[in-house]
PDB file of C-alpha atoms and ligand atoms in Angstrom:
ATOM      1  CA  MET F   1      62.053 128.761 117.915  1.00 32.00           C
ATOM      2  CA  TYR F   2      61.059 130.295 114.718  1.00 34.00           C
ATOM      3  CA  THR F   3      59.856 126.824 112.795  1.00 33.00           C
ATOM      4  CA  GLN F   4      56.973 125.975 115.233  1.00 33.00           C
ATOM      5  CA  ALA F   5      53.693 126.074 113.455  1.00 34.00           C
ATOM      6  CA  LEU F   6      51.926 129.004 114.501  1.00 37.00           C
ATOM      7  CA  ASP F   7      48.426 130.156 114.331  1.00 37.00           C
ATOM      8  CA  THR F   8      48.313 133.322 111.943  1.00 39.00           C
ATOM      9  CA  ALA F   9      47.673 136.500 114.088  1.00 43.00           C
ATOM     10  CA  GLU F  10      45.309 137.712 110.689  1.00 43.00           C
ATOM     11  CA  ALA F  11      42.599 135.095 112.667  1.00 42.00           C
ATOM     12  CA  GLN F  12      43.391 136.388 116.124  1.00 47.00           C
ATOM     13  CA  SER F  13      43.092 140.093 114.931  1.00 46.00           C
ATOM     14  CA  LYS F  14      39.648 139.681 112.864  1.00 52.00           C
ATOM     15  CA  PRO F  15      37.097 140.674 115.615  1.00 52.00           C
ATOM     16  CA  ALA F  16      37.361 144.626 115.674  1.00 57.00           C
ATOM     17  CA  ASP F  17      37.935 144.326 119.411  1.00 74.00           C
ATOM     18  CA  THR F  18      38.578 147.986 120.647  1.00 86.00           C
ATOM     19  CA  ALA F  19      39.018 146.526 124.204  1.00 89.00           C
ATOM     20  CA  ALA F  20      41.894 143.940 123.151  1.00 90.00           C
ATOM     21  CA  ALA F  21      43.568 146.726 120.891  1.00 89.00           C
ATOM     22  CA  ALA F  22      43.616 149.025 124.115  1.00 91.00           C
ATOM     23  CA  ARG F  23      45.047 146.024 126.288  1.00 93.00           C
ATOM     24  CA  PHE F  24      47.511 145.479 123.368  1.00 93.00           C
ATOM     25  CA  GLN F  25      48.559 149.378 123.246  1.00 94.00           C
ATOM     26  CA  ALA F  26      48.769 149.024 126.907  1.00 94.00           C
ATOM     27  CA  ARG F  27      51.209 146.241 127.164  1.00 95.00           C
ATOM     28  CA  ILE F  28      53.545 148.102 124.561  1.00 94.00           C
ATOM     29  CA  ASP F  29      53.301 151.092 126.444  1.00 94.00           C
ATOM     30  CA  ALA F  30      54.830 148.750 129.919  1.00 95.00           C
ATOM     31  CA  GLU F  31      57.439 147.757 127.346  1.00 93.00           C
ATOM     32  CA  GLN F  32      56.077 144.265 127.587  1.00 94.00           C
ATOM     33  CA  ARG F  33      56.942 142.076 124.291  1.00 95.00           C
ATOM     34  CA  ILE F  34      54.266 141.262 121.988  1.00 96.00           C
ATOM     35  CA  GLU F  35      54.915 137.333 121.150  1.00 97.00           C
ATOM     36  CA  PRO F  36      53.500 135.295 118.061  1.00 96.00           C
ATOM     37  CA  GLN F  37      50.380 133.924 119.514  1.00 95.00           C
ATOM     38  CA  ASP F  38      49.381 137.210 121.226  1.00 95.00           C
ATOM     39  CA  PHE F  39      46.842 139.564 119.984  1.00 94.00           C
ATOM     40  CA  MET F  40      48.256 142.193 117.697  1.00 95.00           C
ATOM     41  CA  PRO F  41      45.991 144.520 115.158  1.00 94.00           C
ATOM     42  CA  GLU F  42      46.420 143.945 111.424  1.00 95.00           C
ATOM     43  CA  ALA F  43      48.138 146.719 111.223  1.00 94.00           C
ATOM     44  CA  TYR F  44      50.789 145.973 113.361  1.00 95.00           C
ATOM     45  CA  ARG F  45      51.567 142.561 111.987  1.00 96.00           C
ATOM     46  CA  ARG F  46      51.632 144.009 108.268  1.00 96.00           C
ATOM     47  CA  THR F  47      53.837 146.923 109.354  1.00 94.00           C
ATOM     48  CA  LEU F  48      56.252 144.418 110.946  1.00 96.00           C
ATOM     49  CA  ILE F  49      56.168 141.960 107.642  1.00 97.00           C
ATOM     50  CA  ARG F  50      57.149 144.656 105.322  1.00 95.00           C
ATOM     51  CA  GLN F  51      59.693 146.067 107.732  1.00 95.00           C
ATOM     52  CA  ILE F  52      61.324 142.410 108.896  1.00 97.00           C
ATOM     53  CA  SER F  53      61.167 141.393 105.144  1.00 97.00           C
ATOM     54  CA  GLN F  54      62.786 144.432 103.895  1.00 96.00           C
ATOM     55  CA  HIS F  55      65.563 144.386 106.075  1.00 96.00           C
ATOM     56  CA  ALA F  56      66.215 140.360 105.103  1.00 97.00           C
ATOM     57  CA  HIS F  57      66.188 141.363 101.730  1.00 97.00           C
ATOM     58  CA  SER F  58      68.338 143.867 102.355  1.00 97.00           C
ATOM     59  CA  GLU F  59      70.841 141.296 104.222  1.00 97.00           C
ATOM     60  CA  ILE F  60      70.488 139.005 101.168  1.00 97.00           C
ATOM     61  CA  VAL F  61      71.306 141.582  98.447  1.00 97.00           C
ATOM     62  CA  GLY F  62      73.835 142.964 100.511  1.00 96.00           C
ATOM     63  CA  MET F  63      75.757 139.814 100.276  1.00 96.00           C
ATOM     64  CA  LEU F  64      76.560 140.630  96.644  1.00 96.00           C
ATOM     65  CA  PRO F  65      78.125 143.978  96.736  1.00 96.00           C
ATOM     66  CA  GLU F  66      80.752 142.520  98.804  1.00 96.00           C
ATOM     67  CA  GLY F  67      80.681 139.086  97.314  1.00 94.00           C
ATOM     68  CA  ASN F  68      82.303 140.790  94.236  1.00 90.00           C
ATOM     69  CA  TRP F  69      85.755 141.109  96.134  1.00 97.00           C
ATOM     70  CA  ILE F  70      86.236 137.743  97.655  1.00 97.00           C
ATOM     71  CA  THR F  71      88.226 136.259  95.127  1.00 96.00           C
ATOM     72  CA  ARG F  72      90.427 139.642  94.619  1.00 96.00           C
ATOM     73  CA  ALA F  73      91.024 140.598  98.554  1.00 97.00           C
ATOM     74  CA  PRO F  74      94.628 141.151  98.908  1.00 96.00           C
ATOM     75  CA  SER F  75      95.594 138.539 101.178  1.00 96.00           C
ATOM     76  CA  LEU F  76      94.569 135.328 102.823  1.00 96.00           C
ATOM     77  CA  ARG F  77      93.792 136.932 105.845  1.00 96.00           C
ATOM     78  CA  ARG F  78      91.586 139.663 104.329  1.00 97.00           C
ATOM     79  CA  LYS F  79      89.621 136.972 102.275  1.00 97.00           C
ATOM     80  CA  ALA F  80      88.906 134.841 105.218  1.00 97.00           C
ATOM     81  CA  ALA F  81      87.236 137.780 106.788  1.00 96.00           C
ATOM     82  CA  LEU F  82      85.410 139.139 104.061  1.00 97.00           C
ATOM     83  CA  LEU F  83      84.135 135.252 103.246  1.00 97.00           C
ATOM     84  CA  ALA F  84      82.953 135.086 107.117  1.00 97.00           C
ATOM     85  CA  LYS F  85      81.294 138.374 106.655  1.00 97.00           C
ATOM     86  CA  VAL F  86      79.208 138.107 103.724  1.00 97.00           C
ATOM     87  CA  GLN F  87      77.946 134.830 105.240  1.00 97.00           C
ATOM     88  CA  ASP F  88      77.067 136.314 108.262  1.00 97.00           C
ATOM     89  CA  GLU F  89      74.959 138.869 105.889  1.00 97.00           C
ATOM     90  CA  GLY F  90      73.569 135.493 104.862  1.00 97.00           C
ATOM     91  CA  GLY F  91      72.723 134.256 108.340  1.00 97.00           C
ATOM     92  CA  HIS F  92      71.403 137.697 109.089  1.00 97.00           C
ATOM     93  CA  GLY F  93      68.800 137.322 106.173  1.00 97.00           C
ATOM     94  CA  LEU F  94      67.681 133.637 107.347  1.00 95.00           C
ATOM     95  CA  TYR F  95      67.030 134.798 110.969  1.00 95.00           C
ATOM     96  CA  LEU F  96      65.099 137.637 109.509  1.00 97.00           C
ATOM     97  CA  TYR F  97      63.093 135.780 107.082  1.00 97.00           C
ATOM     98  CA  ALA F  98      62.238 133.135 110.159  1.00 97.00           C
ATOM     99  CA  ALA F  99      61.117 136.394 112.319  1.00 97.00           C
ATOM    100  CA  ALA F 100      58.764 137.425 109.818  1.00 98.00           C
ATOM    101  CA  GLU F 101      57.593 133.744 109.606  1.00 98.00           C
ATOM    102  CA  THR F 102      56.493 133.740 113.136  1.00 97.00           C
ATOM    103  CA  LEU F 103      53.553 136.372 111.546  1.00 97.00           C
ATOM    104  CA  GLY F 104      51.636 133.914 109.304  1.00 96.00           C
ATOM    105  CA  VAL F 105      53.803 135.029 106.052  1.00 97.00           C
ATOM    106  CA  ALA F 106      55.595 131.968 104.030  1.00 96.00           C
ATOM    107  CA  ARG F 107      59.259 133.087 103.156  1.00 95.00           C
ATOM    108  CA  GLU F 108      58.742 131.376  99.724  1.00 94.00           C
ATOM    109  CA  THR F 109      56.234 134.207  99.354  1.00 97.00           C
ATOM    110  CA  LEU F 110      58.687 136.950 100.459  1.00 97.00           C
ATOM    111  CA  VAL F 111      61.441 135.700  98.039  1.00 96.00           C
ATOM    112  CA  ASP F 112      58.892 135.468  95.369  1.00 96.00           C
ATOM    113  CA  GLN F 113      58.340 139.373  96.079  1.00 96.00           C
ATOM    114  CA  LEU F 114      62.199 140.235  95.982  1.00 96.00           C
ATOM    115  CA  LEU F 115      62.474 138.457  92.550  1.00 96.00           C
ATOM    116  CA  ALA F 116      59.865 139.726  91.287  1.00 95.00           C
ATOM    117  CA  GLY F 117      61.131 143.354  91.778  1.00 93.00           C
ATOM    118  CA  ALA F 118      57.910 144.228  94.080  1.00 92.00           C
ATOM    119  CA  ALA F 119      59.878 144.189  97.391  1.00 93.00           C
ATOM    120  CA  LYS F 120      62.186 147.163  98.438  1.00 92.00           C
ATOM    121  CA  TYR F 121      65.665 146.491 100.249  1.00 94.00           C
ATOM    122  CA  SER F 122      68.379 149.031 101.136  1.00 94.00           C
ATOM    123  CA  SER F 123      69.084 151.397  98.515  1.00 93.00           C
ATOM    124  CA  ILE F 124      72.789 151.395  99.149  1.00 96.00           C
ATOM    125  CA  PHE F 125      73.383 147.740  97.627  1.00 96.00           C
ATOM    126  CA  ASN F 126      72.194 149.265  94.450  1.00 96.00           C
ATOM    127  CA  TYR F 127      75.687 151.122  94.345  1.00 97.00           C
ATOM    128  CA  PRO F 128      78.723 149.448  92.675  1.00 97.00           C
ATOM    129  CA  THR F 129      82.347 148.516  94.566  1.00 97.00           C
ATOM    130  CA  LEU F 130      84.768 149.487  92.124  1.00 97.00           C
ATOM    131  CA  THR F 131      87.959 149.201  94.534  1.00 98.00           C
ATOM    132  CA  TRP F 132      89.162 147.308  97.045  1.00 98.00           C
ATOM    133  CA  ALA F 133      88.843 150.372  99.436  1.00 98.00           C
ATOM    134  CA  ASP F 134      84.827 149.904  98.796  1.00 98.00           C
ATOM    135  CA  ILE F 135      84.802 146.849 101.300  1.00 98.00           C
ATOM    136  CA  GLY F 136      86.561 148.910 104.251  1.00 98.00           C
ATOM    137  CA  ALA F 137      84.128 151.848 103.338  1.00 98.00           C
ATOM    138  CA  ILE F 138      81.301 149.520 103.151  1.00 98.00           C
ATOM    139  CA  GLY F 139      82.211 147.945 106.700  1.00 98.00           C
ATOM    140  CA  TRP F 140      83.044 151.263 108.308  1.00 98.00           C
ATOM    141  CA  LEU F 141      79.819 152.896 106.962  1.00 98.00           C
ATOM    142  CA  VAL F 142      77.179 150.957 105.607  1.00 97.00           C
ATOM    143  CA  ASP F 143      78.015 148.486 108.483  1.00 97.00           C
ATOM    144  CA  GLY F 144      78.147 151.638 110.777  1.00 97.00           C
ATOM    145  CA  ALA F 145      74.865 152.980 109.757  1.00 97.00           C
ATOM    146  CA  ALA F 146      73.213 149.712 110.197  1.00 95.00           C
ATOM    147  CA  ILE F 147      74.188 149.537 114.109  1.00 95.00           C
ATOM    148  CA  MET F 148      72.782 152.758 114.677  1.00 95.00           C
ATOM    149  CA  ASN F 149      69.464 151.705 112.980  1.00 93.00           C
ATOM    150  CA  GLN F 150      69.622 148.192 114.496  1.00 94.00           C
ATOM    151  CA  ILE F 151      70.661 148.612 118.011  1.00 95.00           C
ATOM    152  CA  PRO F 152      67.231 150.349 118.901  1.00 94.00           C
ATOM    153  CA  LEU F 153      65.526 147.436 117.166  1.00 95.00           C
ATOM    154  CA  CYS F 154      66.796 145.263 120.026  1.00 95.00           C
ATOM    155  CA  ARG F 155      64.129 146.408 122.236  1.00 94.00           C
ATOM    156  CA  CYS F 156      61.355 146.490 119.417  1.00 95.00           C
ATOM    157  CA  SER F 157      57.940 145.290 120.648  1.00 96.00           C
ATOM    158  CA  TYR F 158      57.647 142.499 118.575  1.00 97.00           C
ATOM    159  CA  GLY F 159      59.795 139.379 120.556  1.00 96.00           C
ATOM    160  CA  PRO F 160      60.970 137.482 117.554  1.00 97.00           C
ATOM    161  CA  TYR F 161      62.574 140.560 115.414  1.00 97.00           C
ATOM    162  CA  ALA F 162      63.651 141.915 118.859  1.00 96.00           C
ATOM    163  CA  ARG F 163      65.727 138.931 119.620  1.00 96.00           C
ATOM    164  CA  ALA F 164      67.339 138.413 116.197  1.00 95.00           C
ATOM    165  CA  MET F 165      68.443 141.797 116.357  1.00 95.00           C
ATOM    166  CA  ILE F 166      70.587 141.068 119.210  1.00 94.00           C
ATOM    167  CA  ARG F 167      72.770 138.395 117.681  1.00 92.00           C
ATOM    168  CA  ILE F 168      72.846 140.419 114.329  1.00 95.00           C
ATOM    169  CA  CYS F 169      74.153 143.531 116.229  1.00 94.00           C
ATOM    170  CA  LYS F 170      76.869 141.688 117.900  1.00 92.00           C
ATOM    171  CA  GLU F 171      78.047 140.614 114.226  1.00 94.00           C
ATOM    172  CA  GLU F 172      77.676 143.914 112.711  1.00 95.00           C
ATOM    173  CA  SER F 173      79.793 145.817 115.028  1.00 93.00           C
ATOM    174  CA  PHE F 174      82.387 143.052 114.233  1.00 95.00           C
ATOM    175  CA  HIS F 175      81.765 143.879 110.329  1.00 96.00           C
ATOM    176  CA  GLN F 176      82.070 147.576 111.301  1.00 97.00           C
ATOM    177  CA  ARG F 177      85.419 147.414 112.886  1.00 96.00           C
ATOM    178  CA  GLN F 178      86.877 144.818 110.113  1.00 96.00           C
ATOM    179  CA  GLY F 179      85.896 147.562 107.691  1.00 98.00           C
ATOM    180  CA  PHE F 180      87.310 150.547 109.866  1.00 98.00           C
ATOM    181  CA  GLU F 181      90.580 148.580 110.014  1.00 98.00           C
ATOM    182  CA  ILE F 182      90.667 148.427 106.215  1.00 98.00           C
ATOM    183  CA  MET F 183      90.283 151.923 105.636  1.00 98.00           C
ATOM    184  CA  LEU F 184      92.962 152.708 108.529  1.00 98.00           C
ATOM    185  CA  THR F 185      95.619 150.425 106.844  1.00 98.00           C
ATOM    186  CA  LEU F 186      95.253 151.656 103.406  1.00 98.00           C
ATOM    187  CA  CYS F 187      95.181 155.517 105.183  1.00 98.00           C
ATOM    188  CA  ARG F 188      98.692 154.532 106.819  1.00 98.00           C
ATOM    189  CA  GLY F 189      99.730 152.847 103.501  1.00 98.00           C
ATOM    190  CA  THR F 190     101.082 154.445 100.259  1.00 98.00           C
ATOM    191  CA  ALA F 191      99.739 157.838  98.511  1.00 98.00           C
ATOM    192  CA  ALA F 192      98.225 155.921  95.985  1.00 98.00           C
ATOM    193  CA  GLN F 193      96.384 153.291  98.810  1.00 98.00           C
ATOM    194  CA  LYS F 194      95.419 156.577 100.616  1.00 98.00           C
ATOM    195  CA  ALA F 195      93.361 158.304  97.444  1.00 98.00           C
ATOM    196  CA  MET F 196      91.771 155.023  96.881  1.00 98.00           C
ATOM    197  CA  ALA F 197      90.408 155.021 100.821  1.00 98.00           C
ATOM    198  CA  GLN F 198      89.660 158.501 100.033  1.00 98.00           C
ATOM    199  CA  ASP F 199      87.638 157.785  96.423  1.00 98.00           C
ATOM    200  CA  ALA F 200      85.552 154.907  98.392  1.00 98.00           C
ATOM    201  CA  LEU F 201      84.838 157.703 101.052  1.00 98.00           C
ATOM    202  CA  ASP F 202      83.716 160.112  98.313  1.00 98.00           C
ATOM    203  CA  ARG F 203      81.768 157.821  96.742  1.00 98.00           C
ATOM    204  CA  TRP F 204      79.879 156.109  99.686  1.00 98.00           C
ATOM    205  CA  TRP F 205      79.196 158.993 102.021  1.00 98.00           C
ATOM    206  CA  TRP F 206      76.107 160.410 100.483  1.00 98.00           C
ATOM    207  CA  PRO F 207      74.405 157.104 100.189  1.00 97.00           C
ATOM    208  CA  VAL F 208      75.112 156.159 103.281  1.00 98.00           C
ATOM    209  CA  LEU F 209      73.413 159.249 104.778  1.00 98.00           C
ATOM    210  CA  MET F 210      70.493 158.630 102.687  1.00 97.00           C
ATOM    211  CA  MET F 211      70.494 154.966 104.313  1.00 96.00           C
ATOM    212  CA  PHE F 212      68.350 156.155 107.478  1.00 95.00           C
ATOM    213  CA  GLY F 213      65.274 157.102 105.154  1.00 93.00           C
ATOM    214  CA  PRO F 214      63.920 160.330 104.196  1.00 92.00           C
ATOM    215  CA  PRO F 215      63.565 163.323 106.305  1.00 93.00           C
ATOM    216  CA  ASP F 216      60.895 163.066 109.267  1.00 89.00           C
ATOM    217  CA  ALA F 217      58.686 165.707 107.725  1.00 87.00           C
ATOM    218  CA  GLN F 218      58.409 163.464 104.628  1.00 85.00           C
ATOM    219  CA  SER F 219      58.630 159.741 106.425  1.00 76.00           C
ATOM    220  CA  ARG F 220      55.096 157.732 105.774  1.00 71.00           C
ATOM    221  CA  HIS F 221      54.962 155.110 108.503  1.00 67.00           C
ATOM    222  CA  SER F 222      57.166 157.009 111.223  1.00 73.00           C
ATOM    223  CA  GLN F 223      54.257 157.990 113.602  1.00 80.00           C
ATOM    224  CA  HIS F 224      52.747 154.614 113.813  1.00 85.00           C
ATOM    225  CA  SER F 225      56.137 152.596 114.297  1.00 88.00           C
ATOM    226  CA  ALA F 226      57.025 154.870 117.236  1.00 89.00           C
ATOM    227  CA  ARG F 227      53.636 154.136 119.008  1.00 90.00           C
ATOM    228  CA  TRP F 228      53.926 150.790 118.290  1.00 92.00           C
ATOM    229  CA  LYS F 229      57.846 150.903 119.899  1.00 93.00           C
ATOM    230  CA  ILE F 230      58.758 149.384 116.441  1.00 92.00           C
ATOM    231  CA  LYS F 231      61.001 152.368 115.812  1.00 90.00           C
ATOM    232  CA  ARG F 232      62.294 154.077 118.926  1.00 89.00           C
ATOM    233  CA  PHE F 233      64.265 156.799 117.229  1.00 92.00           C
ATOM    234  CA  SER F 234      63.240 158.831 113.851  1.00 92.00           C
ATOM    235  CA  ASN F 235      65.239 158.993 110.667  1.00 93.00           C
ATOM    236  CA  ASP F 236      67.048 161.944 111.147  1.00 95.00           C
ATOM    237  CA  GLU F 237      67.858 161.492 115.052  1.00 95.00           C
ATOM    238  CA  LEU F 238      69.370 158.222 113.968  1.00 96.00           C
ATOM    239  CA  ARG F 239      71.399 160.200 111.043  1.00 97.00           C
ATOM    240  CA  GLN F 240      72.618 162.633 113.650  1.00 97.00           C
ATOM    241  CA  LYS F 241      74.127 160.291 115.496  1.00 97.00           C
ATOM    242  CA  PHE F 242      75.482 158.343 112.772  1.00 98.00           C
ATOM    243  CA  LEU F 243      77.390 161.722 111.972  1.00 98.00           C
ATOM    244  CA  ASP F 244      78.445 162.457 115.029  1.00 98.00           C
ATOM    245  CA  ALA F 245      80.238 159.269 115.503  1.00 97.00           C
ATOM    246  CA  THR F 246      81.655 159.142 112.392  1.00 98.00           C
ATOM    247  CA  VAL F 247      82.786 162.486 111.572  1.00 98.00           C
ATOM    248  CA  PRO F 248      85.960 161.979 114.141  1.00 98.00           C
ATOM    249  CA  GLN F 249      86.395 158.835 112.728  1.00 98.00           C
ATOM    250  CA  ALA F 250      87.106 160.110 109.340  1.00 98.00           C
ATOM    251  CA  GLN F 251      89.368 162.699 110.958  1.00 98.00           C
ATOM    252  CA  PHE F 252      91.429 159.863 112.792  1.00 98.00           C
ATOM    253  CA  LEU F 253      92.118 158.067 109.319  1.00 98.00           C
ATOM    254  CA  GLY F 254      93.092 161.728 108.034  1.00 98.00           C
ATOM    255  CA  LEU F 255      90.271 161.689 105.237  1.00 98.00           C
ATOM    256  CA  THR F 256      88.137 164.365 104.154  1.00 98.00           C
ATOM    257  CA  LEU F 257      84.192 163.769 104.379  1.00 98.00           C
ATOM    258  CA  PRO F 258      82.724 165.326 100.575  1.00 98.00           C
ATOM    259  CA  ASP F 259      80.720 167.839 102.203  1.00 98.00           C
ATOM    260  CA  PRO F 260      81.806 171.566 102.215  1.00 97.00           C
ATOM    261  CA  ALA F 261      78.950 172.661 104.436  1.00 97.00           C
ATOM    262  CA  LEU F 262      79.800 170.226 107.022  1.00 98.00           C
ATOM    263  CA  ALA F 263      80.205 172.137 110.343  1.00 97.00           C
ATOM    264  CA  PHE F 264      80.182 171.593 114.098  1.00 97.00           C
ATOM    265  CA  ASP F 265      77.839 173.225 115.888  1.00 97.00           C
ATOM    266  CA  PRO F 266      79.140 174.481 119.364  1.00 96.00           C
ATOM    267  CA  GLU F 267      76.059 175.146 120.726  1.00 96.00           C
ATOM    268  CA  THR F 268      74.135 172.068 119.991  1.00 96.00           C
ATOM    269  CA  GLY F 269      77.320 169.632 120.341  1.00 96.00           C
ATOM    270  CA  HIS F 270      76.356 168.140 116.948  1.00 98.00           C
ATOM    271  CA  TRP F 271      77.941 167.964 113.497  1.00 98.00           C
ATOM    272  CA  ARG F 272      75.830 169.664 110.844  1.00 97.00           C
ATOM    273  CA  ALA F 273      75.721 167.975 107.530  1.00 97.00           C
ATOM    274  CA  GLY F 274      74.670 169.802 103.973  1.00 97.00           C
ATOM    275  CA  PRO F 275      71.866 169.095 102.221  1.00 96.00           C
ATOM    276  CA  ILE F 276      71.007 165.513 100.930  1.00 97.00           C
ATOM    277  CA  ASP F 277      70.278 165.000  97.152  1.00 96.00           C
ATOM    278  CA  TRP F 278      67.229 163.296  97.798  1.00 96.00           C
ATOM    279  CA  ALA F 279      66.290 163.056  94.309  1.00 96.00           C
ATOM    280  CA  GLU F 280      69.055 160.610  93.813  1.00 96.00           C
ATOM    281  CA  PHE F 281      67.574 158.488  96.719  1.00 95.00           C
ATOM    282  CA  GLU F 282      63.965 158.489  95.034  1.00 94.00           C
ATOM    283  CA  ALA F 283      65.678 157.491  91.814  1.00 95.00           C
ATOM    284  CA  VAL F 284      67.769 154.606  93.610  1.00 94.00           C
ATOM    285  CA  LEU F 285      64.359 153.422  95.413  1.00 91.00           C
ATOM    286  CA  ALA F 286      62.745 153.488  91.878  1.00 91.00           C
ATOM    287  CA  GLY F 287      64.606 150.793  90.531  1.00 90.00           C
ATOM    288  CA  ASN F 288      67.207 153.423  88.951  1.00 92.00           C
ATOM    289  CA  GLY F 289      70.267 152.872  90.580  1.00 94.00           C
ATOM    290  CA  PRO F 290      73.504 152.362  89.013  1.00 95.00           C
ATOM    291  CA  CYS F 291      73.006 148.643  89.790  1.00 95.00           C
ATOM    292  CA  ASN F 292      69.699 147.606  90.627  1.00 95.00           C
ATOM    293  CA  ARG F 293      68.906 145.726  87.686  1.00 95.00           C
ATOM    294  CA  GLU F 294      72.418 143.773  88.087  1.00 96.00           C
ATOM    295  CA  ARG F 295      71.393 142.852  92.055  1.00 96.00           C
ATOM    296  CA  LEU F 296      68.202 141.547  90.661  1.00 96.00           C
ATOM    297  CA  GLU F 297      69.661 139.301  87.973  1.00 97.00           C
ATOM    298  CA  ALA F 298      71.906 137.945  90.377  1.00 97.00           C
ATOM    299  CA  ARG F 299      69.246 136.826  92.738  1.00 97.00           C
ATOM    300  CA  ARG F 300      67.366 135.641  89.920  1.00 97.00           C
ATOM    301  CA  ARG F 301      70.235 133.371  88.622  1.00 97.00           C
ATOM    302  CA  ALA F 302      71.074 132.224  92.174  1.00 95.00           C
ATOM    303  CA  HIS F 303      67.676 131.439  93.052  1.00 96.00           C
ATOM    304  CA  ASP F 304      67.064 129.246  89.818  1.00 97.00           C
ATOM    305  CA  GLU F 305      70.624 127.866  90.226  1.00 97.00           C
ATOM    306  CA  GLY F 306      69.419 126.705  93.891  1.00 95.00           C
ATOM    307  CA  GLY F 307      66.576 125.041  92.473  1.00 96.00           C
ATOM    308  CA  TRP F 308      67.845 121.693  92.863  1.00 97.00           C
ATOM    309  CA  VAL F 309      68.742 121.677  96.233  1.00 96.00           C
ATOM    310  CA  ARG F 310      65.403 122.952  97.447  1.00 94.00           C
ATOM    311  CA  GLU F 311      64.016 119.915  95.152  1.00 96.00           C
ATOM    312  CA  ALA F 312      66.463 117.737  96.831  1.00 98.00           C
ATOM    313  CA  ALA F 313      65.584 118.649 100.530  1.00 96.00           C
ATOM    314  CA  ARG F 314      61.894 118.462  99.899  1.00 95.00           C
ATOM    315  CA  ALA F 315      62.467 114.704  98.503  1.00 97.00           C
ATOM    316  CA  HIS F 316      64.729 113.980 101.384  1.00 97.00           C
ATOM    317  CA  ALA F 317      62.245 115.485 104.167  1.00 97.00           C
ATOM    318  CA  GLU F 318      59.534 113.257 102.381  1.00 96.00           C
ATOM    319  CA  LYS F 319      61.338 110.414 102.710  1.00 97.00           C
ATOM    320  CA  ARG F 320      61.799 111.128 106.657  1.00 97.00           C
ATOM    321  CA  ARG F 321      58.567 111.613 107.054  1.00 96.00           C
ATOM    322  CA  ALA F 322      57.438 108.421 105.237  1.00 96.00           C
ATOM    323  CA  ALA F 323      59.815 106.371 107.452  1.00 96.00           C
ATOM    324  CA  LYS F 324      58.773 108.286 110.452  1.00 95.00           C
ATOM    325  CA  ALA F 325      55.083 106.996 109.598  1.00 95.00           C
ATOM    326  CA  ARG F 326      56.332 103.484 108.703  1.00 95.00           C
ATOM    327  CA  ALA F 327      57.919 103.414 112.214  1.00 93.00           C
ATOM    328  CA  ALA F 328      54.932 104.404 113.736  1.00 87.00           C
TER     329      ALA F 328
HETATM  330 FE1  FE2 P 401      73.690 142.268 108.261  1.00 90.81          FE
HETATM  331 FE1  FE2 P 402      77.038 143.581 108.566  1.00 90.81          FE
END
């Protein structure tokens, strides 16, 4: 459904038609889905292109830290599961680029922005995967955080994005469980295996809390996104949900969260985390994380090496078009 030719929303939203804008907001308020051919304000379209493309880039770059462990997974079963998971992430990227294309932007443009270093992707994928336990920690925590973020997106006001998220969320929850199961196996193993799981948790915990984005007071885009029902929970609300779900899981594993200030607040029934080092988050976003350069280099190399495939596909499509034209 995403590949059909679409009028660009830009042309539709050009007349500064306040009546149309009011009707648009009324449809959103009534929980109606906005579809590609519908009127939408230019700012709504731009916000969605930014968010969906960042999301797509994150799925694609997110294949790299885990792909790194496919050949080194400790058993055939683990290899097969990890291979399938990394392949799922590639699929998520494709659904999302396709959803972005319904807003009138070409996928090539979005990919070029990523390769040029001009587009953002999730800060978490700029951290290295040093041991096998990192694959468990990523599934448990990174996919776990992604689910918190993405389940509300299944009710996003933009139809193609919401529908893509339904399938993605189903797969993410499988990823989360396989990651937790890796952690559980390590924690029930030898002392060295449990220490490896603890070390992975120590390194991933804070970057995962940062995945939900800056605190609400500093978040630039939240207000509009909430009014347009693109985003239904704030960064801090989602971070809190994640914390409340994850602390008991860490306790079940017998692992210690690397946060001496972490405490349960009996009055609110919520876990409270200590202060997050936002300077680290800013540095990683600015391109200075441990693996930013490596990740972009890997994507550029993959893009260059895949050039012949795109060329062959174009030539094949051209031949088919010509054959069809001859037959007609
Ligand atoms: Fe994914
Ligand atoms: Fe995932």
